[in-house]
Short mmCIF file of C-alpha atoms in Angstrom, two decimals:
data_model
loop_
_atom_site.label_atom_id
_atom_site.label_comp_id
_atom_site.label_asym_id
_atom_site.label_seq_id
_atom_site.Cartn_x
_atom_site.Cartn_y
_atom_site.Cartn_z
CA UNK A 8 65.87 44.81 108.09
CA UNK A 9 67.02 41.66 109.59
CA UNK A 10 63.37 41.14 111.56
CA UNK A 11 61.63 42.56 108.48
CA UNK A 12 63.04 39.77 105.62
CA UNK A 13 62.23 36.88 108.77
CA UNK A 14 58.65 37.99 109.23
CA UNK A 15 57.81 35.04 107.76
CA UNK A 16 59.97 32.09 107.92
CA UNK A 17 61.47 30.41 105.68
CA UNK A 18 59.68 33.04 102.83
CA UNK A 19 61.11 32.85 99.77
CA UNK A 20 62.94 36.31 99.57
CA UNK A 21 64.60 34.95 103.00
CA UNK A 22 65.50 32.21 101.23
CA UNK A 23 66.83 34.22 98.17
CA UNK A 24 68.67 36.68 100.68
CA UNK A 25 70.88 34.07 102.43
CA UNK A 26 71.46 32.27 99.47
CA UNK A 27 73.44 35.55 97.37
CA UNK A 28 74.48 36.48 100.81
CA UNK A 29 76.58 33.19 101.36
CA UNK A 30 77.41 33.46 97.50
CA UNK A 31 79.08 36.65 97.45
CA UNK A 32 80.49 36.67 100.95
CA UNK A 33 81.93 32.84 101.22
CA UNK A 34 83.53 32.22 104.62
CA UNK A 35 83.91 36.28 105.54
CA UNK A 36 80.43 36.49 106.23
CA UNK A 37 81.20 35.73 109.58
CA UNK A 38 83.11 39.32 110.21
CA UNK A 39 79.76 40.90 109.14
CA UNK A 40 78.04 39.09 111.34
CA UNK A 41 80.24 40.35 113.98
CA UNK A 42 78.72 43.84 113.36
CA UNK A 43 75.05 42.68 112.42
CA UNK A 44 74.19 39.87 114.79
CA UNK A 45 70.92 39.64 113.49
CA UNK A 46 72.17 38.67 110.06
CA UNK A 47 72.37 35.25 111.98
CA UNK A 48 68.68 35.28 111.47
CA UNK A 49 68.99 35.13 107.84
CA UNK A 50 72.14 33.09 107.40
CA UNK A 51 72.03 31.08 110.58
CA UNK A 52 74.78 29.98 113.43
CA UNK A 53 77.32 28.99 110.86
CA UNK A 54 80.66 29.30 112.33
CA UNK A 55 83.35 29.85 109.83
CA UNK A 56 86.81 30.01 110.55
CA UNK A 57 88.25 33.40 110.72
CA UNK A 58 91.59 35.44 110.72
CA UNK A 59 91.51 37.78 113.30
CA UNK A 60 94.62 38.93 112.33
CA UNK A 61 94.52 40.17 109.12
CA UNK A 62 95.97 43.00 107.92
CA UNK A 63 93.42 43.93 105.46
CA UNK A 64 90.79 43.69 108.16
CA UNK A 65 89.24 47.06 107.53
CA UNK A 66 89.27 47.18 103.83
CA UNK A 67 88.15 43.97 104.06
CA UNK A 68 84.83 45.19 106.36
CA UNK A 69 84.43 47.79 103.73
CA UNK A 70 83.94 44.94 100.70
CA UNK A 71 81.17 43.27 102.67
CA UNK A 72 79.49 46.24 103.41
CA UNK A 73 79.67 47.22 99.99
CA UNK A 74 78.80 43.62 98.58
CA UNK A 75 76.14 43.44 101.58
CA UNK A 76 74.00 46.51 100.58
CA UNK A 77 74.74 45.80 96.98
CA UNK A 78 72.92 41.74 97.17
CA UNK A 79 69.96 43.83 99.80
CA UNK A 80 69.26 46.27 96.48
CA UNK A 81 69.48 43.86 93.96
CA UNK A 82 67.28 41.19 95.83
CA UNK A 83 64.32 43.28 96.24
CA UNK A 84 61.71 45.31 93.68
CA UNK A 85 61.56 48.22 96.22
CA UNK A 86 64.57 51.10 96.45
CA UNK A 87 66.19 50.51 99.78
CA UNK A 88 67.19 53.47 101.80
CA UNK A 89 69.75 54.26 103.90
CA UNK A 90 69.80 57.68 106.33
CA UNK A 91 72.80 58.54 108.24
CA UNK A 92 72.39 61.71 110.25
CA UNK A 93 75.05 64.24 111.39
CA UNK A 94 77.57 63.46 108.97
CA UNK A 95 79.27 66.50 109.65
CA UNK A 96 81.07 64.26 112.35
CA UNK A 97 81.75 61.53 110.48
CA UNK A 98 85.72 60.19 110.55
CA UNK A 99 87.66 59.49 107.62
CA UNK A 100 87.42 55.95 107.90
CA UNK A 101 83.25 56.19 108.29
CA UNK A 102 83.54 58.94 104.82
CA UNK A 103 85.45 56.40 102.93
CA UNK A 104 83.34 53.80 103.47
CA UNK A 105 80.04 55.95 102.35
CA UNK A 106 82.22 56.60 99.44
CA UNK A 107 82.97 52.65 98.54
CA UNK A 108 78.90 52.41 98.87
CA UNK A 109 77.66 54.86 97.03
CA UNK A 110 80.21 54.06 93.90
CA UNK A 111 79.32 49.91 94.19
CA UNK A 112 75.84 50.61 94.32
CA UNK A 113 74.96 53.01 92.08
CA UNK A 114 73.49 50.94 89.20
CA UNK A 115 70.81 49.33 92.07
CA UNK A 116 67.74 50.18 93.90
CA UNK A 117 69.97 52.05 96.74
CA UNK A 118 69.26 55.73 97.93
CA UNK A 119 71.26 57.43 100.24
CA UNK A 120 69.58 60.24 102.58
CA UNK A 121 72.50 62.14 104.46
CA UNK A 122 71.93 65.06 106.75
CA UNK A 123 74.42 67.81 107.60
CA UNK A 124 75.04 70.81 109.30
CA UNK A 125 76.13 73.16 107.08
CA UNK A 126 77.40 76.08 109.33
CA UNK A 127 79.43 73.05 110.96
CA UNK A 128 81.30 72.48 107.59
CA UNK A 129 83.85 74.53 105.22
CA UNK A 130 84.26 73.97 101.48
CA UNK A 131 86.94 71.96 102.40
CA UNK A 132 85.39 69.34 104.85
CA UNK A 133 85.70 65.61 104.03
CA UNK A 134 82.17 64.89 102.98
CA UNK A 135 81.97 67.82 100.79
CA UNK A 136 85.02 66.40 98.98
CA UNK A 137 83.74 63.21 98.86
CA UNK A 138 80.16 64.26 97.50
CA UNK A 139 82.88 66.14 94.80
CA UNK A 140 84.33 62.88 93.68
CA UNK A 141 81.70 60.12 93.63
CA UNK A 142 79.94 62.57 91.87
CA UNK A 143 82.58 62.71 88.90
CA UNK A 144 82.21 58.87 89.21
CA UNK A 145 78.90 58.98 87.80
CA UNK A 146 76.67 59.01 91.12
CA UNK A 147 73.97 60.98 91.24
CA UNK A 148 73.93 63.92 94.23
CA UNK A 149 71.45 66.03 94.86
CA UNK A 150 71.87 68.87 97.52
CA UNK A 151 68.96 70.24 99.55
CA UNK A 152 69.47 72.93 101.64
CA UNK A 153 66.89 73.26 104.91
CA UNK A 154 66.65 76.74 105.67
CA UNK A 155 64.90 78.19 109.12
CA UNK A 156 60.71 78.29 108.86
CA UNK A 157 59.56 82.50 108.57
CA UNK A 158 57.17 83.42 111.15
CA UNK A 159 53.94 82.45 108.93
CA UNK A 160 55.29 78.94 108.69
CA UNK A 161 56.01 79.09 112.29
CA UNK A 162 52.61 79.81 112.90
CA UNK A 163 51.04 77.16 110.53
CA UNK A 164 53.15 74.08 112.46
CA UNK A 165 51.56 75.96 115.63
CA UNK A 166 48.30 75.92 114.57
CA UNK A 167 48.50 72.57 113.25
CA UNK A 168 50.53 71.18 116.52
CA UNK A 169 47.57 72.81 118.42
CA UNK A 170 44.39 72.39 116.21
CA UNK A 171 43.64 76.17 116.69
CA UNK A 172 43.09 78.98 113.99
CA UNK A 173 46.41 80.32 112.67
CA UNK A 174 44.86 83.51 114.13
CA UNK A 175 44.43 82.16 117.74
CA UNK A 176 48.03 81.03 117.87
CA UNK A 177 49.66 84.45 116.13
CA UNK A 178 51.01 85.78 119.32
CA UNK A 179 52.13 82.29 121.04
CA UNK A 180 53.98 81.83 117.17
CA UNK A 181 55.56 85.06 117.24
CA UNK A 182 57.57 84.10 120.51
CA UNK A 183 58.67 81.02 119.59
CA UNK A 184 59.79 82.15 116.16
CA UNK A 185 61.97 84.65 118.15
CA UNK A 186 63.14 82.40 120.38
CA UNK A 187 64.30 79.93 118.11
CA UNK A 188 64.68 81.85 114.93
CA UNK A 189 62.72 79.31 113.31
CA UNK A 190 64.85 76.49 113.22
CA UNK A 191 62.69 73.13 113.44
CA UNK A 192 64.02 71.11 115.83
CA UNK A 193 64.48 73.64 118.55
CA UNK A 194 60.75 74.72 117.58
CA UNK A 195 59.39 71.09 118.01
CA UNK A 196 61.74 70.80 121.38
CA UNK A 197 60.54 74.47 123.03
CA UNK A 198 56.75 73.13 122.46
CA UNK A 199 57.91 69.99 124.37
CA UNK A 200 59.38 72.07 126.89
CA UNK A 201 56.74 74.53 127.41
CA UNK A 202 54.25 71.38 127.72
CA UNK A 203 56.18 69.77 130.24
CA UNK A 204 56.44 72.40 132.46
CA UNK A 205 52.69 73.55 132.54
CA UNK A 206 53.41 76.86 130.46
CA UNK A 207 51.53 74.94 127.37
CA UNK A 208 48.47 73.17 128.37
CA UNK A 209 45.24 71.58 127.82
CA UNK A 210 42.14 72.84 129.18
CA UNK A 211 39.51 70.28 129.56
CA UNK A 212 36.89 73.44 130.28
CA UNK A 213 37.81 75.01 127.11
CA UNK A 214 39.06 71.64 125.31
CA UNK A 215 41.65 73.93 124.00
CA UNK A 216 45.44 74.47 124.07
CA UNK A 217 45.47 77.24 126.26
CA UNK A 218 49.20 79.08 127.46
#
């Protein structure tokens, strides 16, 4: 984001950025910085005088995160969005601050993409709880469940991977579905395997994917 707003320098949104940043975030903008060195880009080398010590420290991190992705929203006429992936690891501390950002910036241009696994989680796991409450604090949730591609669609990503006839690439499809079940990722990583070790390959006589 940082390289993105300094494309150009000294551009007015730049300009606009560090100013609300050093607005809102006074002399603590120099514990953000500590996280996001390249918000030195924006705000510059200022060096502020800091106390390492304080108790507070975390829930203090938490405000300028918060304050940080609320001024980022409001300074700009496009949504920003932020994607966090596997959040069915995420630790308490890393859940509560999601929370603290999705409550503070709910009225701005902010979307939050988070992915999950589900058969990782019970009813009971943290983020379900805290989708539960922010929720009943007016933020807007919506769940979309991924399930596994059936064998046609497993065949379509082949033939489209492959730029052969969804006929041509039937019985190639049909293993890979039953090997992975038609779960994406491993489908996308099996290809990549078969590829690398010769069992997938491109024949220059036939300029086709041949296996």
């Amino acid at each position: 984001y940082c390289n993105v707003l300094v494309g150009s320098v000294g551009s007015e949104r730049e300009v606009a950025v560090a100013s609300l940043l050093r607005q809102a975030l006074g002399h603590d903008a120099v514990h953000l910085m500590k996280m996001v060195p390249n918000l030195s880009m924006i705000m510059g080398d200022t060096q502020y005088n800091s106390d390492e010590h304080c108790v507070d420290a975390q829930e203090r991190l938490q405000y300028l995160l918060c304050r940080f992705i609320e001024i980022i929203a409001y300074s700009t006429k496009q949504p920003v969005v932020l994607f966090l992936d596997d959040l069915q690891w995420a630790d308490a501390a890393s859940i509560t601050v999601i929370a603290q950002i999705l409550n503070s910036a709910r009225s701005s241009r902010f979307l939050l993409v988070g992915s999950c696994r589900d058969n990782e989680m019970s009813d009971n796991h943290p983020i379900s709880n805290m989708i539960s409450n922010v929720q009943k604090l007016g933020v807007n949730a919506t769940m979309i469940k991924i399930s596994p591609l059936d064998k046609d669609l497993v065949n379509e990503m082949i033939s489209d991977t492959l730029c052969l006839f969804p006929r041509v690439t039937r019985s190639l499809a049909d293993i890979l579905y039953h090997k992975t079940k038609g779960n994406p990722l491993f489908l996308s990583r099996l290809i990549v395997s078969l590829s690398r070790d010769g069992l997938l390959r491109f024949s220059l006589s036939r300029r086709r994917w041949e296996w």
